[in-house]
Amino acid sequence: MTISISRVVQSLEPSATLAMSAKAKELKAQGKTVYDLSVGEPDFVTPQHICDAGTAAMKSGYTKYTLASGIPELKKAIVEKYQTDYKLEYAPTQVVVSNGAKHSLHNIFFTTLNPGDEVIIPAPYWVSYAELVKLSGAVPVIIPTEEPQNFKMTATQLEQTITPQTKMLLLCNPSNPTGSVYNKDELTAIAEIVLEKNLFVLADEIYDKLVYGNQPFISFPTLFSGLPERTVVVNGVSKTYAMTGWRVGWTLSPEKLAKKMGELQSQETSNPCSISQYAALAALTGSQDCVVRMRTAFAERRDYVAKRIAGITGLSCPEMSGAFYVFFNIKHYLGQKLGGVPINNSEQFCLELLTQKQVATVMGSAFGCEGYVRASFAAGLDILEAAFDRITEFVNCRT
Ligand code: PMP
Ligand code: GLU
């Protein structure tokens, strides 16, 4: 008898960001020079004091199982961070530490959703949201947003999409893939609908520390007093501290939900890596100078990338106020031949850009938005310069 694959996994789309990154790595392994702007991960190494804390944890014998939902010291540090940064009062019992924020998302969906429940997701959305919702048996309901509105969902759009089956709104702010950041008025209008319609909100705020210019970041549950009871905040160390490989993320939620997510985790994965948890503790409690340094570098790269996009005929992008992505419009080139190959959609654009010019990006279609391409600017200025020179050559090669 051959082993058959479950229906649910058969229908699962693999992560396009990781797939493009794997393709880039494959080309690199063949000895090719690849300008990799595909996966969203800081190019910086994890700051030394954080690595040292990981080493110290190993030397001290913190190499055993921990509480499935995370070590108490880290939960306390997370609670204190939200107190200091956002004046939000949580108890350590409301925190669940997981194997990265992606795992936190899985915990939330599996703990709260039943088959047929609807989850509203504004598009463009990060690649894993819709697939994780579907895995839990629920239904992603997509609200398309437009470039002239900086890809932000309006309260009216939200209100018009709510049905009796709507259970949750998923809000990624700052946004992956567009870099947009909601201002206070926009968020307040959304929060009013959330309260009026009794919705539950998943606030993915993993890019909260990567905001540029004068635009302040506002954490969703700070807007009204009733919001923390109906919001789960997702965050982690991957982006802020250049710790993607350490795999530490967390949720802040009502205690009842945290308890159930902890129980789910106790059956599925047990604790996140003990050593990584101690490193994350050092990240949160140590000097934040490293965050300022990395954010300053990202801001410089953002300005550079915006200038380059503006200089390429036919390309455009909204203002990038946060995160480290540019989501640029390629519609001008659809239906044309680039390097002799017909380009009819964003996937063909990205694959040809990689094949012809060795620049790895991710197709907008993977983010629920055809006609666009995402490039990460979490790469050195030299790489960005070479990559955008090649993108320019690629779109200029119309034959
Ligand atoms: N949410 C968003 C919006 C992301 O971009 C990412 C990037 N991977 C995650 C969650 C998951 O992060 P982690 O590496 O902590 O799993
Ligand atoms: N969040 C990153 C990205 O969007 C990491 C890749 C992933 O986890 O899918 O590229």
Coordinates of C-alpha atoms and ligand atoms in Angstrom, one line a residue:
M1 CA 0.0 0.0 0.0
T2 CA 1.4 3.4 -0.9
I3 CA 1.1 6.2 1.7
S4 CA -1.5 8.7 0.6
I5 CA -1.3 12.4 1.5
S6 CA -4.2 13.9 3.5
R7 CA -6.7 16.1 1.6
V8 CA -5.8 19.1 3.8
V9 CA -2.1 18.9 3.1
Q10 CA -2.7 18.1 -0.6
S11 CA -4.5 21.4 -0.9
L12 CA -1.8 23.4 0.9
E13 CA 0.3 25.9 -1.1
P14 CA 3.9 25.9 0.0
S15 CA 5.3 29.2 1.3
A16 CA 6.3 31.2 -1.8
T17 CA 8.8 33.3 0.1
L18 CA 10.7 30.3 1.3
A19 CA 10.3 28.6 -2.1
M20 CA 11.9 31.6 -3.9
S21 CA 14.6 31.7 -1.3
A22 CA 15.3 28.0 -1.8
K23 CA 15.6 28.6 -5.6
A24 CA 18.1 31.4 -4.9
K25 CA 20.1 29.2 -2.6
E26 CA 20.1 26.4 -5.2
L27 CA 21.6 28.8 -7.8
K28 CA 24.2 30.0 -5.3
A29 CA 25.1 26.3 -4.6
Q30 CA 25.8 26.0 -8.3
G31 CA 28.3 28.7 -8.0
K32 CA 26.2 31.5 -9.4
T33 CA 26.1 35.0 -8.0
V34 CA 22.5 35.7 -6.9
Y35 CA 21.1 39.0 -5.6
D36 CA 18.6 37.6 -3.1
L37 CA 15.8 40.0 -2.2
S38 CA 13.3 37.2 -1.7
V39 CA 13.0 36.1 1.9
G40 CA 12.3 38.8 4.5
E41 CA 15.2 38.4 7.0
P42 CA 17.7 40.9 8.3
D43 CA 21.1 40.5 6.7
F44 CA 22.7 41.4 10.1
V45 CA 24.1 38.8 12.4
T46 CA 22.4 38.4 15.7
P47 CA 24.0 41.0 18.1
Q48 CA 26.9 39.6 20.1
H49 CA 25.4 40.1 23.6
I50 CA 22.4 38.0 22.5
C51 CA 24.6 35.2 21.1
D52 CA 26.6 35.3 24.3
A53 CA 23.4 34.8 26.3
G54 CA 22.7 31.7 24.2
T55 CA 26.2 30.3 24.9
A56 CA 25.9 31.1 28.6
A57 CA 22.6 29.3 28.7
M58 CA 24.2 26.2 27.2
K59 CA 27.1 26.4 29.6
S60 CA 24.7 26.8 32.6
G61 CA 22.9 23.6 31.6
Y62 CA 19.7 25.3 30.4
T63 CA 19.4 22.6 27.8
K64 CA 16.4 20.7 29.1
Y65 CA 12.7 21.0 28.6
T66 CA 11.2 24.2 29.9
L67 CA 7.5 25.0 30.6
A68 CA 5.8 24.2 27.3
S69 CA 4.5 27.8 27.0
G70 CA 7.9 29.4 27.8
I71 CA 10.3 30.2 30.7
P72 CA 8.8 32.6 33.3
E73 CA 11.7 35.1 33.0
L74 CA 11.0 35.6 29.3
K75 CA 7.2 35.9 29.8
K76 CA 8.0 38.6 32.5
A77 CA 10.3 40.4 30.1
I78 CA 7.6 40.4 27.4
V79 CA 5.0 41.7 29.8
E80 CA 7.4 44.5 30.8
K81 CA 8.2 45.4 27.2
Y82 CA 4.5 46.0 26.5
Q83 CA 4.1 47.9 29.7
T84 CA 7.1 50.2 28.9
D85 CA 6.5 50.5 25.1
Y86 CA 2.7 50.7 24.9
K87 CA 1.4 51.0 28.5
L88 CA -0.5 47.8 28.0
E89 CA -1.0 45.7 31.2
Y90 CA -0.7 42.0 30.7
A91 CA 0.1 39.2 33.2
P92 CA 2.7 36.6 32.5
T93 CA -0.2 34.1 32.3
Q94 CA -1.4 35.8 29.2
V95 CA 1.9 35.1 27.3
V96 CA 2.7 32.0 25.2
V97 CA 6.2 31.7 23.8
S98 CA 6.4 29.7 20.6
N99 CA 8.8 28.5 17.9
G100 CA 8.6 31.7 16.0
A101 CA 5.7 34.0 15.2
K102 CA 4.5 31.6 12.5
H103 CA 3.9 29.0 15.1
S104 CA 2.1 31.6 17.2
L105 CA -0.3 32.1 14.3
H106 CA -0.9 28.4 14.0
N107 CA -1.7 28.3 17.7
I108 CA -4.2 31.1 17.5
F109 CA -6.0 29.7 14.5
F110 CA -6.2 26.2 15.8
T111 CA -7.3 27.3 19.3
T112 CA -10.1 29.7 18.1
L113 CA -11.4 28.7 14.7
N114 CA -14.0 26.1 13.8
P115 CA -14.8 24.8 10.2
G116 CA -16.8 27.5 8.4
D117 CA -15.7 30.4 10.5
E118 CA -14.5 33.4 8.4
V119 CA -11.3 35.3 8.9
I120 CA -11.1 38.7 7.2
I121 CA -7.6 39.3 5.7
P122 CA -6.8 42.5 3.8
A123 CA -4.7 41.8 0.7
P124 CA -1.9 42.1 -0.1
Y125 CA -1.3 39.7 2.8
W126 CA 1.7 37.8 4.1
V127 CA 1.9 34.4 2.3
S128 CA 1.2 32.2 5.3
Y129 CA -2.0 33.7 6.6
A130 CA -4.5 32.3 4.2
E131 CA -2.9 28.9 4.1
L132 CA -2.8 28.6 7.9
V133 CA -6.4 29.7 8.2
K134 CA -7.4 27.0 5.6
L135 CA -5.4 24.4 7.5
S136 CA -7.6 25.0 10.5
G137 CA -10.7 24.4 8.4
A138 CA -11.8 28.0 8.5
V139 CA -12.3 30.3 5.5
P140 CA -10.1 33.3 4.6
V141 CA -12.2 36.2 3.3
I142 CA -9.9 38.6 1.4
I143 CA -10.5 42.4 1.2
P144 CA -8.5 43.7 -1.7
T145 CA -6.8 47.1 -1.2
E146 CA -5.3 49.5 -3.7
E147 CA -1.9 51.2 -4.3
P148 CA -3.3 54.7 -4.3
Q149 CA -4.6 54.1 -0.7
N150 CA -1.2 52.8 0.3
F151 CA -2.8 49.3 0.4
K152 CA -4.7 50.1 3.6
M153 CA -8.1 48.6 4.3
T154 CA -10.8 51.1 5.2
A155 CA -13.3 50.7 8.0
T156 CA -16.1 50.8 5.4
Q157 CA -14.6 47.9 3.5
L158 CA -14.3 46.0 6.8
E159 CA -17.9 46.7 7.7
Q160 CA -19.2 45.6 4.3
T161 CA -17.4 42.3 4.5
I162 CA -18.6 41.1 7.9
T163 CA -21.1 38.3 7.8
P164 CA -22.7 36.2 10.6
Q165 CA -19.8 33.7 10.1
T166 CA -17.1 36.4 10.6
K167 CA -15.0 35.4 13.6
M168 CA -11.7 37.3 13.3
L169 CA -9.9 40.2 11.6
L170 CA -6.3 39.7 10.8
L171 CA -4.4 43.0 10.8
C172 CA -0.7 43.0 9.9
N173 CA 0.7 46.4 10.9
P174 CA 3.3 47.5 9.7
S175 CA 2.5 45.4 6.7
N176 CA 4.4 42.6 5.1
P177 CA 4.5 42.8 2.0
T178 CA 3.6 46.5 1.4
G179 CA 5.4 48.4 4.2
S180 CA 2.3 50.5 4.9
V181 CA 1.6 51.6 8.5
Y182 CA -1.9 52.5 9.7
N183 CA -2.3 56.0 11.3
K184 CA -4.3 56.6 14.4
D185 CA -7.5 57.7 12.6
E186 CA -7.5 54.8 10.3
L187 CA -6.9 52.3 13.1
T188 CA -9.5 54.0 15.4
A189 CA -12.2 53.7 12.6
I190 CA -11.4 50.0 12.3
A191 CA -11.4 49.4 16.0
E192 CA -14.8 51.0 16.3
I193 CA -16.2 48.5 13.8
V194 CA -14.4 45.7 15.7
L195 CA -16.1 46.7 18.9
E196 CA -19.5 47.3 17.3
K197 CA -19.5 44.0 15.5
N198 CA -18.0 42.0 18.3
L199 CA -15.0 40.7 16.3
F200 CA -11.8 39.1 17.5
V201 CA -8.6 40.6 16.2
L202 CA -5.3 39.0 15.4
A203 CA -2.8 41.9 15.5
D204 CA 0.5 40.8 13.9
E205 CA 2.9 43.5 15.0
I206 CA 6.1 41.7 14.3
Y207 CA 7.5 44.8 12.6
D208 CA 6.6 47.2 15.4
K209 CA 10.2 48.4 15.9
L210 CA 10.8 48.9 12.2
V211 CA 9.0 52.1 11.4
Y212 CA 10.5 55.0 9.5
G213 CA 10.0 58.7 9.1
N214 CA 7.5 60.6 11.3
Q215 CA 4.8 57.9 11.2
P216 CA 4.3 56.6 14.7
F217 CA 3.4 53.0 15.3
I218 CA 0.3 52.3 17.3
S219 CA -0.3 48.9 18.8
F220 CA -3.9 47.9 18.1
P221 CA -5.1 47.1 21.7
T222 CA -4.0 50.5 23.0
L223 CA -6.8 52.3 21.1
F224 CA -9.8 51.5 23.3
S225 CA -10.1 49.9 26.7
G226 CA -12.2 47.0 25.5
L227 CA -9.7 45.9 22.9
P228 CA -7.1 43.8 24.8
E229 CA -10.0 41.4 25.7
R230 CA -10.7 40.7 22.0
T231 CA -7.2 41.0 20.6
V232 CA -4.3 38.6 20.3
V233 CA -1.0 40.4 19.6
V234 CA 1.7 38.4 17.8
N235 CA 5.3 39.5 17.9
G236 CA 8.8 37.9 18.2
V237 CA 12.5 38.4 18.0
S238 CA 13.1 37.4 14.3
K239 CA 12.9 40.8 12.7
T240 CA 13.7 43.3 15.5
Y241 CA 16.9 41.5 16.7
A242 CA 18.0 39.7 13.5
M243 CA 17.1 36.3 15.1
T244 CA 15.2 34.5 12.4
G245 CA 17.0 31.2 13.0
W246 CA 16.5 31.1 16.7
R247 CA 12.8 30.6 16.4
V248 CA 11.2 32.6 19.1
G249 CA 7.8 34.3 18.8
W250 CA 4.9 35.0 21.2
T251 CA 1.3 35.9 21.8
L252 CA -0.3 38.2 24.2
S253 CA -4.0 37.3 24.7
P254 CA -6.8 36.9 27.1
E255 CA -5.7 34.4 29.8
K256 CA -8.2 31.7 28.9
L257 CA -6.9 31.6 25.3
A258 CA -3.3 31.6 26.4
K259 CA -4.0 28.6 28.6
K260 CA -5.5 26.7 25.8
M261 CA -2.7 27.7 23.3
G262 CA -0.2 26.5 25.9
E263 CA -2.0 23.2 26.2
L264 CA -2.0 22.8 22.4
Q265 CA 1.7 23.5 22.3
S266 CA 2.3 21.0 25.1
Q267 CA 0.9 18.3 22.8
E268 CA 2.3 19.5 19.5
T269 CA 5.8 20.8 20.0
S270 CA 6.6 21.2 23.8
N271 CA 8.6 24.2 24.6
P272 CA 10.5 26.4 22.1
C273 CA 14.3 25.8 22.2
S274 CA 15.5 26.5 25.8
I275 CA 18.7 28.2 24.6
S276 CA 16.9 30.5 22.2
Q277 CA 14.5 31.5 25.0
Y278 CA 17.5 32.7 27.1
A279 CA 18.9 34.5 24.1
A280 CA 15.5 36.2 23.5
L281 CA 15.5 37.2 27.1
A282 CA 18.8 39.0 26.6
A283 CA 17.5 40.6 23.5
L284 CA 14.5 42.1 25.3
T285 CA 16.3 43.1 28.5
G286 CA 19.6 44.2 27.1
S287 CA 20.6 47.4 25.4
Q288 CA 18.3 48.4 22.5
D289 CA 21.2 50.2 20.7
C290 CA 21.4 47.3 18.2
V291 CA 17.7 47.9 17.2
V292 CA 18.4 51.6 16.6
R293 CA 21.5 50.7 14.5
M294 CA 19.7 48.2 12.3
R295 CA 16.6 50.4 11.9
T296 CA 18.8 53.3 10.8
A297 CA 20.4 51.1 8.2
F298 CA 17.0 49.9 7.0
A299 CA 15.8 53.5 6.7
E300 CA 18.8 54.4 4.5
R301 CA 18.1 51.3 2.3
R302 CA 14.4 52.2 2.1
D303 CA 15.3 55.7 0.8
Y304 CA 17.7 54.2 -1.7
V305 CA 15.2 51.6 -3.0
A306 CA 12.4 54.2 -3.3
K307 CA 14.7 56.4 -5.4
R308 CA 15.7 53.5 -7.6
I309 CA 12.0 52.4 -8.2
A310 CA 11.1 56.0 -9.0
G311 CA 14.0 56.0 -11.6
I312 CA 12.7 53.0 -13.5
T313 CA 10.2 53.7 -16.2
G314 CA 6.8 52.0 -15.6
L315 CA 7.5 50.9 -12.0
S316 CA 5.9 52.5 -8.9
C317 CA 5.5 51.7 -5.2
P318 CA 3.6 53.2 -2.3
E319 CA 5.5 54.9 0.5
M320 CA 7.2 52.4 2.7
S321 CA 6.6 53.5 6.3
G322 CA 7.6 50.3 8.0
A323 CA 9.0 46.7 7.8
F324 CA 11.7 46.1 5.1
Y325 CA 9.8 45.4 1.9
V326 CA 9.1 47.3 -1.3
F327 CA 6.0 46.1 -3.2
F328 CA 6.3 47.5 -6.6
N329 CA 3.9 47.7 -9.5
I330 CA 4.9 45.9 -12.7
K331 CA 1.7 46.1 -14.6
H332 CA 3.3 48.3 -17.3
Y333 CA 5.4 45.3 -18.3
L334 CA 2.7 42.6 -18.3
G335 CA 1.9 41.4 -21.8
Q336 CA 5.4 42.4 -23.1
K337 CA 8.4 40.3 -23.8
L338 CA 11.4 40.7 -21.6
G339 CA 14.6 39.1 -22.8
G340 CA 12.6 37.4 -25.5
V341 CA 10.2 35.8 -23.0
P342 CA 6.5 36.7 -22.7
I343 CA 5.7 38.1 -19.3
N344 CA 2.0 37.8 -18.4
N345 CA 2.0 37.7 -14.6
S346 CA 4.1 38.4 -11.6
E347 CA 5.2 34.8 -11.3
Q348 CA 6.7 34.9 -14.8
F349 CA 8.3 38.3 -14.1
C350 CA 10.0 36.9 -10.9
L351 CA 11.1 33.6 -12.5
E352 CA 12.6 35.4 -15.5
L353 CA 14.2 38.0 -13.4
L354 CA 15.9 35.3 -11.5
T355 CA 16.8 33.2 -14.5
Q356 CA 18.0 36.1 -16.7
K357 CA 19.5 38.5 -14.1
Q358 CA 19.9 36.4 -11.0
V359 CA 17.8 38.7 -8.8
A360 CA 15.4 36.8 -6.5
T361 CA 12.1 38.5 -5.5
V362 CA 8.6 37.2 -4.7
M363 CA 5.6 37.4 -7.0
G364 CA 2.7 39.6 -5.8
S365 CA 0.2 36.7 -6.6
A366 CA 1.6 34.8 -3.6
F367 CA 0.4 37.8 -1.5
G368 CA -3.0 37.8 -3.1
C369 CA -2.2 40.8 -5.4
E370 CA -1.3 40.2 -9.0
G371 CA 0.6 42.8 -10.9
Y372 CA 3.1 43.5 -8.2
V373 CA 6.5 42.1 -7.0
R374 CA 7.9 42.1 -3.5
A375 CA 11.6 42.8 -2.8
S376 CA 13.1 42.7 0.6
F377 CA 15.5 45.6 1.3
A378 CA 17.0 43.8 4.3
A379 CA 20.2 43.5 2.2
G380 CA 23.4 45.6 2.0
L381 CA 23.4 48.7 -0.2
D382 CA 25.9 47.1 -2.5
I383 CA 23.6 44.2 -3.1
L384 CA 20.6 46.5 -3.5
E385 CA 22.5 48.6 -6.0
A386 CA 23.5 45.6 -8.1
A387 CA 20.0 44.1 -7.9
F388 CA 18.3 47.3 -9.0
D389 CA 20.9 47.8 -11.8
R390 CA 19.9 44.3 -13.0
I391 CA 16.1 45.0 -12.6
T392 CA 16.6 48.1 -14.8
E393 CA 18.5 46.0 -17.4
F394 CA 15.7 43.4 -17.3
V395 CA 12.8 45.7 -17.9
N396 CA 14.8 47.6 -20.6
C397 CA 15.4 44.4 -22.5
R398 CA 12.1 44.5 -24.4
T399 CA 12.4 42.3 -27.5
Ligands
PMP1 N1 4.3 37.6 10.6 C1 4.8 38.3 9.6 C2 4.1 39.4 9.1 C3 6.1 37.9 9.0 O1 6.6 38.7 8.0 C4 6.8 36.8 9.5 C5 8.1 36.5 8.9 N2 8.5 35.3 8.9 C6 6.2 36.1 10.6 C7 5.0 36.5 11.1 C8 6.8 34.9 11.2 O2 8.0 35.2 11.8 P1 8.9 34.1 12.6 O3 10.2 34.1 11.9 O4 9.0 34.6 14.0 O5 8.2 32.8 12.5
GLU2 N1 8.4 36.6 6.8 C1 9.5 36.4 6.0 C2 9.0 36.7 4.5 O1 7.9 37.1 4.3 C3 10.1 35.1 6.1 C4 9.7 33.9 5.3 C5 8.5 33.2 5.8 O2 8.5 32.8 7.0 O3 7.7 32.9 4.9 O4 9.8 36.6 3.7

